[in-house]
XYZ file of C-alpha atoms in Angstrom:
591
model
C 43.733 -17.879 123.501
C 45.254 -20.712 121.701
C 49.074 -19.334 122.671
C 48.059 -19.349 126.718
C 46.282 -23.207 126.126
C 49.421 -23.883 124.210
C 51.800 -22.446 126.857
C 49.719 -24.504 129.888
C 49.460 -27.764 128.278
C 53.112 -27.807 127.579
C 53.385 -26.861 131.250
C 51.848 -29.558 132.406
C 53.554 -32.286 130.823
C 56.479 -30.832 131.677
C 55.516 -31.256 135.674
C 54.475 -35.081 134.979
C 57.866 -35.728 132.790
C 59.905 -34.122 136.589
C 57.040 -36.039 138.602
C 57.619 -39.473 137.389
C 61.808 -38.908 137.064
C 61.778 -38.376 140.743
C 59.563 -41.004 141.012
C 62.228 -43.270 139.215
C 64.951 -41.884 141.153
C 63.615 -42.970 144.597
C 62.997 -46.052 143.175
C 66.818 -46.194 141.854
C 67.672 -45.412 145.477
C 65.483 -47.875 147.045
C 67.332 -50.629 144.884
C 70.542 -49.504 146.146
C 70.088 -49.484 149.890
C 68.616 -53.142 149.068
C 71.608 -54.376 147.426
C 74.075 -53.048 150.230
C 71.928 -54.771 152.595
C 72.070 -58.096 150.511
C 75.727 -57.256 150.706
C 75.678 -57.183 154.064
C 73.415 -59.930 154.349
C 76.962 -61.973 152.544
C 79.808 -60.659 154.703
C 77.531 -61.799 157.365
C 76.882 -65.262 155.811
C 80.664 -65.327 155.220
C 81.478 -64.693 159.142
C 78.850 -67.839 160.031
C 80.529 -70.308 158.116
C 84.107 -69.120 159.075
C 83.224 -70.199 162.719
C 82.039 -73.387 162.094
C 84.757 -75.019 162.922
C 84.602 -73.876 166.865
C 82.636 -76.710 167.969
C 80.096 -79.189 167.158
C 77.467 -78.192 168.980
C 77.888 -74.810 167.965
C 78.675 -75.899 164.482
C 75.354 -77.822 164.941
C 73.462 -74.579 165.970
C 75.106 -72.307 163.915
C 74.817 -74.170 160.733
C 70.892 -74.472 161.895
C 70.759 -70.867 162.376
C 72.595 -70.056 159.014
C 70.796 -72.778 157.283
C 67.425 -71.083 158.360
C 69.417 -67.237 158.226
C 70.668 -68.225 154.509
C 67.680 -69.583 153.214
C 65.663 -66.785 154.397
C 68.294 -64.430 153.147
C 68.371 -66.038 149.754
C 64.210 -65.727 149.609
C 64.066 -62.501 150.612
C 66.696 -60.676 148.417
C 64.868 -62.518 145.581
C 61.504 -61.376 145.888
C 62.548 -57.995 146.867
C 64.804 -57.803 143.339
C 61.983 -59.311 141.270
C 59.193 -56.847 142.763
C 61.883 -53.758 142.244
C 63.171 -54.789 138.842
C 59.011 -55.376 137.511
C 58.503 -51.663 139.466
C 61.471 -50.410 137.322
C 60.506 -52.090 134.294
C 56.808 -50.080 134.923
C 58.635 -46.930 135.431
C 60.959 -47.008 132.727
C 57.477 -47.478 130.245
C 55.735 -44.942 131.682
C 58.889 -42.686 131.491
C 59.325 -44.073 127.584
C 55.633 -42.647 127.411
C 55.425 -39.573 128.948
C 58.841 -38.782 127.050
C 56.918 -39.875 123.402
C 54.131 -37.530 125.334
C 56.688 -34.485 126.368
C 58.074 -34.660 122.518
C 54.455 -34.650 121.070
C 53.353 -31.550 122.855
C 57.026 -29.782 122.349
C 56.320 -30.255 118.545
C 52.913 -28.848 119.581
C 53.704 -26.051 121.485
C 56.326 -25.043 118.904
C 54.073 -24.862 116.092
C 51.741 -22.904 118.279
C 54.466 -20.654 119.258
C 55.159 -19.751 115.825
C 51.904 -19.282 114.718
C 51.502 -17.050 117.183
C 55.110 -14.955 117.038
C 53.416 -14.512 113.424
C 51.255 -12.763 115.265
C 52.257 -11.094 117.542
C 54.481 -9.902 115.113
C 52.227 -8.544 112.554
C 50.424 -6.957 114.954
C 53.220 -5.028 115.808
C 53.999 -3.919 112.816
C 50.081 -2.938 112.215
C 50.549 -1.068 115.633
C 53.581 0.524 113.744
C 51.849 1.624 111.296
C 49.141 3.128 113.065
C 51.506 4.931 115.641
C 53.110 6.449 111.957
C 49.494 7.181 110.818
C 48.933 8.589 114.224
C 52.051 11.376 113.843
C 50.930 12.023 110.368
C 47.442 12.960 111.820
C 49.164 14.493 114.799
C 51.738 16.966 112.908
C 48.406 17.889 110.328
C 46.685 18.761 113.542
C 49.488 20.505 115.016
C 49.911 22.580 112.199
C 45.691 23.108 111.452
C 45.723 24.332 115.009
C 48.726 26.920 113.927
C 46.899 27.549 111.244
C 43.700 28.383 113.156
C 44.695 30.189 116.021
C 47.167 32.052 113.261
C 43.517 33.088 111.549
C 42.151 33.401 114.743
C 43.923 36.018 115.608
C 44.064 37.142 112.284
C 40.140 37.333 112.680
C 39.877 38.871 116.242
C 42.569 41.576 114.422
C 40.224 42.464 112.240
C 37.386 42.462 114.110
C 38.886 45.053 116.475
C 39.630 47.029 113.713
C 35.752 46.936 112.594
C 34.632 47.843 115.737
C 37.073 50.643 116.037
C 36.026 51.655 112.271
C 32.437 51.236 113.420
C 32.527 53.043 116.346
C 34.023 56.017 114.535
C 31.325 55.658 111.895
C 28.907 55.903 114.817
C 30.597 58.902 116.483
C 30.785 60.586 113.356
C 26.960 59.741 112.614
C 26.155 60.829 116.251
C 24.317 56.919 116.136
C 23.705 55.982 119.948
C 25.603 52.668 120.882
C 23.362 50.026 122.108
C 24.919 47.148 124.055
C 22.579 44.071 124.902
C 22.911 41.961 128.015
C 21.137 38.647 128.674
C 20.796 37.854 131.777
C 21.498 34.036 133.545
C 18.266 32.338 134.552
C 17.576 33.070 138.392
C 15.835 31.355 141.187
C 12.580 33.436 141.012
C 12.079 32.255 137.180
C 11.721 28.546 138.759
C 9.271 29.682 140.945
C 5.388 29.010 139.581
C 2.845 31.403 140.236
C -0.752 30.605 142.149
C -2.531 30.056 139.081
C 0.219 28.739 136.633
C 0.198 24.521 136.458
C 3.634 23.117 136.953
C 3.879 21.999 133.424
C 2.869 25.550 131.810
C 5.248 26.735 134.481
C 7.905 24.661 133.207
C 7.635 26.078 129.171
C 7.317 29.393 130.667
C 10.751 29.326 131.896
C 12.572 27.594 128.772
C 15.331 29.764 127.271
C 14.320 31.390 124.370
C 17.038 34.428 124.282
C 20.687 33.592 123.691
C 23.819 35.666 122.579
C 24.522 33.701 118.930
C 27.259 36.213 119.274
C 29.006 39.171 120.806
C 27.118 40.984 117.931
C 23.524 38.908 117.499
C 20.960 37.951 120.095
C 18.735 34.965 118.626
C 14.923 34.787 120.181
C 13.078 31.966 119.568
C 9.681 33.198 119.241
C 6.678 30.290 119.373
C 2.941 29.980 119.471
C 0.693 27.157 120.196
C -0.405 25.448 116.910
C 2.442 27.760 114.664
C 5.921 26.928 113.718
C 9.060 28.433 115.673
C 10.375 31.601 114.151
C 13.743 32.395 115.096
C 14.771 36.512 115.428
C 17.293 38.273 115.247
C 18.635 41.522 116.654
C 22.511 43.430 115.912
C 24.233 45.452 118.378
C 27.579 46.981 118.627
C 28.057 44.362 121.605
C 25.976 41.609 122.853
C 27.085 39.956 126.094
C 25.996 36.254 127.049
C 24.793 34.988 130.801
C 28.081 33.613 131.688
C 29.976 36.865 130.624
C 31.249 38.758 133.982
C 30.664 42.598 135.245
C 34.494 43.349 134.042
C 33.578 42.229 130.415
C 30.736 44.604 130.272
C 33.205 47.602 131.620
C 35.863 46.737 129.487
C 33.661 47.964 126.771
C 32.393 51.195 128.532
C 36.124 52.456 129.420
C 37.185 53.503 126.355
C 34.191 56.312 126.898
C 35.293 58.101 129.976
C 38.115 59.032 128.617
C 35.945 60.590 126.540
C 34.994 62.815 129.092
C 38.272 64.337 129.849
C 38.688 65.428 126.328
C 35.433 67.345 126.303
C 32.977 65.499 125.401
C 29.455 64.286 127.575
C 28.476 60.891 128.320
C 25.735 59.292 129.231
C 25.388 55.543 130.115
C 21.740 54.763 130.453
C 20.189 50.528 131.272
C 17.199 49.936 129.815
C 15.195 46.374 130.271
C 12.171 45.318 131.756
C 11.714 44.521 135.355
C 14.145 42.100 137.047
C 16.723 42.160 134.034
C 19.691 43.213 135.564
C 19.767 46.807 135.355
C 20.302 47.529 138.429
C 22.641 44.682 139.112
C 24.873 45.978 135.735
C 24.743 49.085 136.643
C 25.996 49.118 140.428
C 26.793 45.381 141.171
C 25.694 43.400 144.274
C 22.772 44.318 146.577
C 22.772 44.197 150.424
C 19.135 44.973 151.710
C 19.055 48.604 150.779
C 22.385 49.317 150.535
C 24.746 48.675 147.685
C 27.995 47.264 148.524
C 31.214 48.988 147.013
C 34.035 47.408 148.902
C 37.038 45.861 147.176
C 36.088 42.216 148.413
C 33.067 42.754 146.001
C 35.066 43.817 142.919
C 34.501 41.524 140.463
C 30.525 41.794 140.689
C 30.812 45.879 141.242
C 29.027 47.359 138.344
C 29.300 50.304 135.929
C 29.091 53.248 138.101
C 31.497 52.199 140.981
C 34.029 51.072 138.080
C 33.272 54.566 136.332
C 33.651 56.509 138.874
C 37.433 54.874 140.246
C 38.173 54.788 136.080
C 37.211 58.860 136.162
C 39.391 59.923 139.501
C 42.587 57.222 138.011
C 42.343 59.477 134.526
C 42.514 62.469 136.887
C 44.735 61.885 139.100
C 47.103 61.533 135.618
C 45.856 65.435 134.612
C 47.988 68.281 136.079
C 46.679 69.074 140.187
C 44.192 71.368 140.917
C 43.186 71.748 137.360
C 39.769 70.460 137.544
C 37.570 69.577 140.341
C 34.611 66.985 140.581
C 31.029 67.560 141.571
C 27.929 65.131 141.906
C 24.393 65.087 141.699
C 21.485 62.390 142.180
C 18.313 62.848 141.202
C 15.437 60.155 140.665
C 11.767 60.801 138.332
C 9.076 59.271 140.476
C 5.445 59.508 139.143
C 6.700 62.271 136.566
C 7.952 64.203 139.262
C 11.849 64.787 139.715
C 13.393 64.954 143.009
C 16.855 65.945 144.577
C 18.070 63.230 146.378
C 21.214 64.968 148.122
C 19.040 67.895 149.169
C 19.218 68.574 153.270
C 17.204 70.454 155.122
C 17.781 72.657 158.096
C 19.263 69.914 159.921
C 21.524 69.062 157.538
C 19.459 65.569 157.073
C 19.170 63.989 153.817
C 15.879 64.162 151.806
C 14.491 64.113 148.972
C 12.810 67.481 147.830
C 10.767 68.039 144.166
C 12.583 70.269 142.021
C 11.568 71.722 137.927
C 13.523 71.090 134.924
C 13.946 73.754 132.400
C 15.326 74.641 129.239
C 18.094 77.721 129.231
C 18.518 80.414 126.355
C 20.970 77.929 124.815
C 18.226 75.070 124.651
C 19.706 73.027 126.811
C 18.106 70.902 130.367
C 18.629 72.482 133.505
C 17.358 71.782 137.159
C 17.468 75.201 138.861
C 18.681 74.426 142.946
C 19.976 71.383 142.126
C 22.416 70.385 145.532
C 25.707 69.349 143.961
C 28.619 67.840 145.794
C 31.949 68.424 145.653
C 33.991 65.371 146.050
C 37.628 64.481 146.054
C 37.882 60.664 145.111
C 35.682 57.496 144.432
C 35.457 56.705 148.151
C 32.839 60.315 148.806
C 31.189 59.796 145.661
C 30.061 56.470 145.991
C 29.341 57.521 149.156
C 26.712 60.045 148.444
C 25.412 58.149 145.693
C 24.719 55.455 148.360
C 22.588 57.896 150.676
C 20.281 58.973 147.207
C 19.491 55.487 147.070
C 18.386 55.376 150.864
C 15.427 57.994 149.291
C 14.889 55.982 145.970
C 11.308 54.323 145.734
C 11.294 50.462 145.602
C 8.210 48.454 145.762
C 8.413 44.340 145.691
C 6.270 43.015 142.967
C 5.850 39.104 141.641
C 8.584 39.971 139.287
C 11.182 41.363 141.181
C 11.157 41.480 145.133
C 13.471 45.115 144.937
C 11.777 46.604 142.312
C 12.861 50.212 141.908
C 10.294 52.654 140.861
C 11.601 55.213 139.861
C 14.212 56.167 137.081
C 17.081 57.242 138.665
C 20.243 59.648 137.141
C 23.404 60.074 138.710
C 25.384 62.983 136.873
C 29.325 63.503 138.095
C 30.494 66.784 136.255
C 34.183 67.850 135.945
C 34.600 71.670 135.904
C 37.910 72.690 134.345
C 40.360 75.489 133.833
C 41.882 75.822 129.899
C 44.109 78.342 128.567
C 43.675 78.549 124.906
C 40.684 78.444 122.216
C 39.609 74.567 122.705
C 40.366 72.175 125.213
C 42.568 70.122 122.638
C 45.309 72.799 124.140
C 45.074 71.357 127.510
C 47.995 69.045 128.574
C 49.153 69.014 124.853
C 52.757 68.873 125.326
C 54.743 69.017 128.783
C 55.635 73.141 128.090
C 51.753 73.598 128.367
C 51.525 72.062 131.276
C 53.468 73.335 132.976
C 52.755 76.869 131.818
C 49.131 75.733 133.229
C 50.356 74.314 136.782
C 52.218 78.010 137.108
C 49.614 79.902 136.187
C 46.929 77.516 138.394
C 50.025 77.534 141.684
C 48.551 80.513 143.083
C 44.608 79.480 142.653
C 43.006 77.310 145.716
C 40.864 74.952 144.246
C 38.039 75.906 147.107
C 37.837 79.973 145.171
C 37.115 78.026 141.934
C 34.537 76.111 143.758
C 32.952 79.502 145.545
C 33.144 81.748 141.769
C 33.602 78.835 139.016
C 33.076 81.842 136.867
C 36.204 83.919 137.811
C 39.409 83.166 137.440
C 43.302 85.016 138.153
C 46.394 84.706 135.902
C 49.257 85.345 138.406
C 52.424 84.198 136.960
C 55.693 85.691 139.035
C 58.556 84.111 136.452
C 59.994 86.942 134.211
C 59.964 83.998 131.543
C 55.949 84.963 131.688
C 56.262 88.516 132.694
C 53.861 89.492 129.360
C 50.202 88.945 128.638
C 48.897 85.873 128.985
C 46.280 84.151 127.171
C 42.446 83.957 129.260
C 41.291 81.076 131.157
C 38.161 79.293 130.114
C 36.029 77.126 132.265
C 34.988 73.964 130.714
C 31.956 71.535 131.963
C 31.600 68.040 130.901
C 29.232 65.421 132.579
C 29.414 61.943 133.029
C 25.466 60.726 133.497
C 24.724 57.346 134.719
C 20.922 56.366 134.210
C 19.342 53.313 135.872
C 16.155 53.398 134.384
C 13.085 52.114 136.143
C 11.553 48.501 134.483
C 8.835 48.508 132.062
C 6.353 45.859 132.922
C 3.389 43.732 132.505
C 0.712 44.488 134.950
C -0.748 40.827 134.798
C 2.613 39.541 135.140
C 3.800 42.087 138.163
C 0.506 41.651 139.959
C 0.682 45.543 141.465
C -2.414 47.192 142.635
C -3.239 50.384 143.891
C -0.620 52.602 144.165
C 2.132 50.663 142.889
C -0.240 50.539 139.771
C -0.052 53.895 139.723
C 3.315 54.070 139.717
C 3.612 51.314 137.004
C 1.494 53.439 134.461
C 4.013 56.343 135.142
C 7.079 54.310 134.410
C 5.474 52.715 131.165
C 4.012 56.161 130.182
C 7.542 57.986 130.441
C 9.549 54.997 129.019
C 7.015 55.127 126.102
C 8.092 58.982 125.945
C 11.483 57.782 125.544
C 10.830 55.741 122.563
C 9.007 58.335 120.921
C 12.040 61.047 120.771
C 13.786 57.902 119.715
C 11.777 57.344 116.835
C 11.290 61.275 116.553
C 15.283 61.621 115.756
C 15.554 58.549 113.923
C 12.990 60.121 111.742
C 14.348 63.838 111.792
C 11.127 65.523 112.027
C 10.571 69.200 112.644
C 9.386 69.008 116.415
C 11.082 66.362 119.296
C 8.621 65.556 122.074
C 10.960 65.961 124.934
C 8.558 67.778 127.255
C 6.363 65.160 126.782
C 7.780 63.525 129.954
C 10.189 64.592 133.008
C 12.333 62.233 132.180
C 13.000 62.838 128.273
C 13.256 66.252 129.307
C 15.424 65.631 131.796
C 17.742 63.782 129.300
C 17.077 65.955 126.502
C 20.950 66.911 126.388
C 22.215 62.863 126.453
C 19.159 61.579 123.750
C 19.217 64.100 121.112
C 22.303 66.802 121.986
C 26.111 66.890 122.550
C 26.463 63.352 124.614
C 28.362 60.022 123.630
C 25.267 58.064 124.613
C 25.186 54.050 125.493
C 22.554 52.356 125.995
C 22.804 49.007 127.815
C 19.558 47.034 127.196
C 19.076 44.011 130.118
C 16.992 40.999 129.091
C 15.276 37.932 130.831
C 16.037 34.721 128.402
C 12.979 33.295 129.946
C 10.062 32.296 127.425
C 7.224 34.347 129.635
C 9.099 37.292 129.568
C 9.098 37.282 125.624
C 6.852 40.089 124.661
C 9.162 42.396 126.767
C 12.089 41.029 125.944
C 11.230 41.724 122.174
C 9.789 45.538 123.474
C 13.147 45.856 125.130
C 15.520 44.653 121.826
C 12.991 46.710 119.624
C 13.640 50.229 121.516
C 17.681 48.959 121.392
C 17.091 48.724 117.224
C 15.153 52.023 117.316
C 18.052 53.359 119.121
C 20.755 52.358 116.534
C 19.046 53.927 113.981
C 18.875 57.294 115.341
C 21.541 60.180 113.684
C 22.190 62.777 115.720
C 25.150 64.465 113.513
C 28.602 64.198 114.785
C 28.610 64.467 118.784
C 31.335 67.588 119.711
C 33.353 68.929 122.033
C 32.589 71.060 124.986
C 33.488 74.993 123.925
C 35.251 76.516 126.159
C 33.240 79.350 127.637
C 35.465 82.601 128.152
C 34.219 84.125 131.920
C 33.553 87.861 131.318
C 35.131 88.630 134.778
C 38.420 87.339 133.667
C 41.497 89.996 133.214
């Protein structure tokens, strides 16, 4: 502030100083057109008197005139000078002061100038400083964020290699995998009901569920009048609201591959009403129809994904080898029904059909229709028409409510040579020894007599014995179970109450042979429902089993959201022994 005042006062005297020299140089000018007119005035005076002599008369007349010109000359010059010296005399003291002024406020403006070079220039050298201080902090933060990503990585290393290590633990325990998925918050949780007040509405649908990890989900759990207790549950994976469908899959693929080596999966969602089940498990929903186009990929869920992941690891496996059948059945009211079945027609319905248990003890359904199919396109297909037949009823939960649990088994028949399946495709010699020996087998005879199977092999390189084909099984079962739910909360009568008690009665079933295994006891209550029956094989047999729990993060579905993370930790806990591989079953037709 003082440098600009300095800088503007200086300015200004600087104007006045050039004001007042122009001034005194129109003055300087005025004199001199004054004195060439007194000049002139002279010569003219001169010239008057020379032509005096001419005549009297005229002498007499022109020495009145000049008398009268030369007076008047000789007063006016001399007023004219006195008035312009006095005027110059005034000028040249106001230019002596304004030059004593101009000098004062150089001297002024000088100091100031210094003072504030000074600084201007310790400022710079503070700014210097900093900008030094600044790359100091800048190359330390550079090389912290080295550092960290170097641990990062270091860190998400490791952690892949615990969850590999863990995951092996768990296979060789038989422990079932339990993923956990919180869902976002969704329009119908902003929605009071008739009797809720907006306010009570408004706590109701707080948060109180979040991922504090991809391992830990955090509940806040609070009463009226008590203190907030925060809980929380493990899981191999936990996924947050923002996470997308691929992220789920990406942890399920590793799994089918599973399936191609021998071994059974099962993929089963578990959650209360309107937690995403459905949604994780097949992806976007039209009306009643599912969408599984390619414009729709990143929301598709697990089973479309599964099922193009299944026919890409196929399509990799020598051709003809193996074949692909499906089968979609849903348990409504403890009842199971077949879902592809057709009558006379050949139209679609849905017809009741047993389950059993074979010599071997494992679950059967006798006349179950299964489907040959020959890529993702006809299997989504079919599984699209079961869910034309599947039972929804809206509640005030969930407008689509599905009630009924509903299983989706694809099974992969194969052809081995060899004791165990581990022979299959083991080398490129085996397989082609198995694509010559399979080059004279249509893939439709397997389908008609999956229980016979030739050995022709016309190269002399093969002319001797060969060894007996097997026919393996394994089956990929996708389970979107139906919600548990509050009947206050859902507000069903009638008989969607009926239908209610049946889903909470076999889902309680469930949790039983849960904590039946995880307690080894003599006798598992499978029978005690269709559906654990029905899943007898996948719970407590030979299956690679994952169980995706769904959850609401809203506060007034609490209670089930704890029900639904308490069956997940039941889950984890149970030991099956370590899961195996399909034997290969010798046909007793075979040559």
């Amino acid at each position: 502030m003082r440098q600009s005042g300095g800088i503007s006062l200086g300015f200004v005297s600087d104007q006045r100083v050039r004001q007042l020299e122009r001034k005194l140089r129109t003055k300087e000018e005025r004199i001199v057109v004054l004195e060439t007119e007194n000049s002139l005035l002279h010569l003219k005076l001169a010239e008057c008197q020379g032509l005096i002599g001419r005549s009297t008369d005229e002498a007499s007349q022109l020495y009145f005139v000049s008398e009268k010109q030369q007076n008047l000359h000789k007063s006016l010059p001399s007023l004219v000078i006195q008035e312009l010296h006095a005027t110059i005399q005034g000028l040249k003291q106001d230019l002596k002061n304004l030059h004593s002024f101009a000098l004062e406020r150089s001297r002024d403006f000088q100091h100031q100038y210094k003072n504030h070079l000074y600084q201007v220039l310790t400022a710079v050298q503070k700014i210097q400083l900093q900008n030094e201080a600044m790359q100091t902090f800048q190359t330390k933060a550079f090389d912290l964020e080295q550092s960290l990503q170097e641990v990062t990585e270091r860190y998400e290393k490791e952690k892949r290699k615990r969850r590999v290590l863990h995951n092996s633990l768990i296979e060789l325990r038989g422990n079932i995998r339990v993923h956990c998925r919180i869902r976002p918050l969704l329009l119908f949780d902003a929605t009071p009901g008739h009797s809720v007040s907006h306010n009570r509405h408004k706590k109701l649908s707080e948060k109180v569920a979040y991922a504090a990890d991809d391992e830990t989900v955090l509940v806040k759990c609070s009463r009226p009048g008590h203190a907030s207790i925060n809980k929380l549950f493990q899981f191999e994976r936990v996924y947050s609201a923002t996470e997308s469908q691929d992220a789920v899959f990406a942890d399920v693929a590793p799994l089918l591959t599973s399936l191609l080596d021998g071994y059974n999966v099962c993929i089963m969602a578990y959650g209360q009403t309107g937690s995403g089940k459905t949604h994780t498990m097949f992806g976007p929903l039209s009306g009643d129809n599912f969408i599984f186009s390619t414009e729709d990929g990143p929301e598709l869920g697990i089973i479309p994904r599964a099922t193009e992941e299944v026919f890409r690891l196929i399509s990799e496996k020598p051709p003809g080898s193996l074949w692909v059948e499906v089968s979609v059945v849903e348990v409504y009211n403890n009842e199971i029904f077949d879902l592809l079945a057709k009558d006379s027609y050949g139209t679609v319905f849905g017809i009741k059909r047993e389950v059993v248990t074979t010599k071997e003890g494992k679950s059967d359904v006798p006349f179950l229709t299964y489907e040959t199919v020959e890529n993702a396109a006809e299997f989504l297909q079919l599984v699209n028409k079961g869910l034309q037949l599947r039972v929804k009823h809206p509640t005030l939960v969930h407008a689509h409510s599905s009630r009924s649990h509903l299983i989706v088994t694809l099974t992969i028949a194969m052809t081995v040579l060899g004791d165990s399946i581990g022979t299959l495709w083991a080398d490129e010699e085996s397989s082609q020894k198995l694509s010559k020996v399979l080059s004279c087998t249509f893939p439709q005879q397997l389908r008609e007599d999956k229980t016979t199977f030739s050995s022709r092999a016309s190269s002399p390189a093969h002319s001797e014995p060969t060894e007996k084909p097997k026919h393996i099984k394994t089956k990929l079962q996708l389970v979107d179970l139906a919600g548990s739910e509050c009947v206050g909360m859902s507000g069903v009568t009638g008989a969607a109450l009926r239908e209610t008690s049946f889903i909470n009665r076999s889902l309680s079933a469930l949790s039983d042979v849960l904590g039946a295994i995880s307690e080894q006891r003599s006798h598992i209550p499978y029978r005690n429902s269709k559906l654990t029956h029905l899943l007898q094989d996948s719970i407590g047999g030979d299956a690679k089993l994952l169980v995706m729990l769904c959850v609401s993060p809203c506060q007034k579905y609490l209670a089930e959201s704890l029900q639904s993370l308490g069956f997940g930790t039941r889950a984890r806990q149970v030991q099956r022994g370590q899961v195996k591989k399909r034997n290969p079953l010798v046909s007793s037709k075979s040559k």
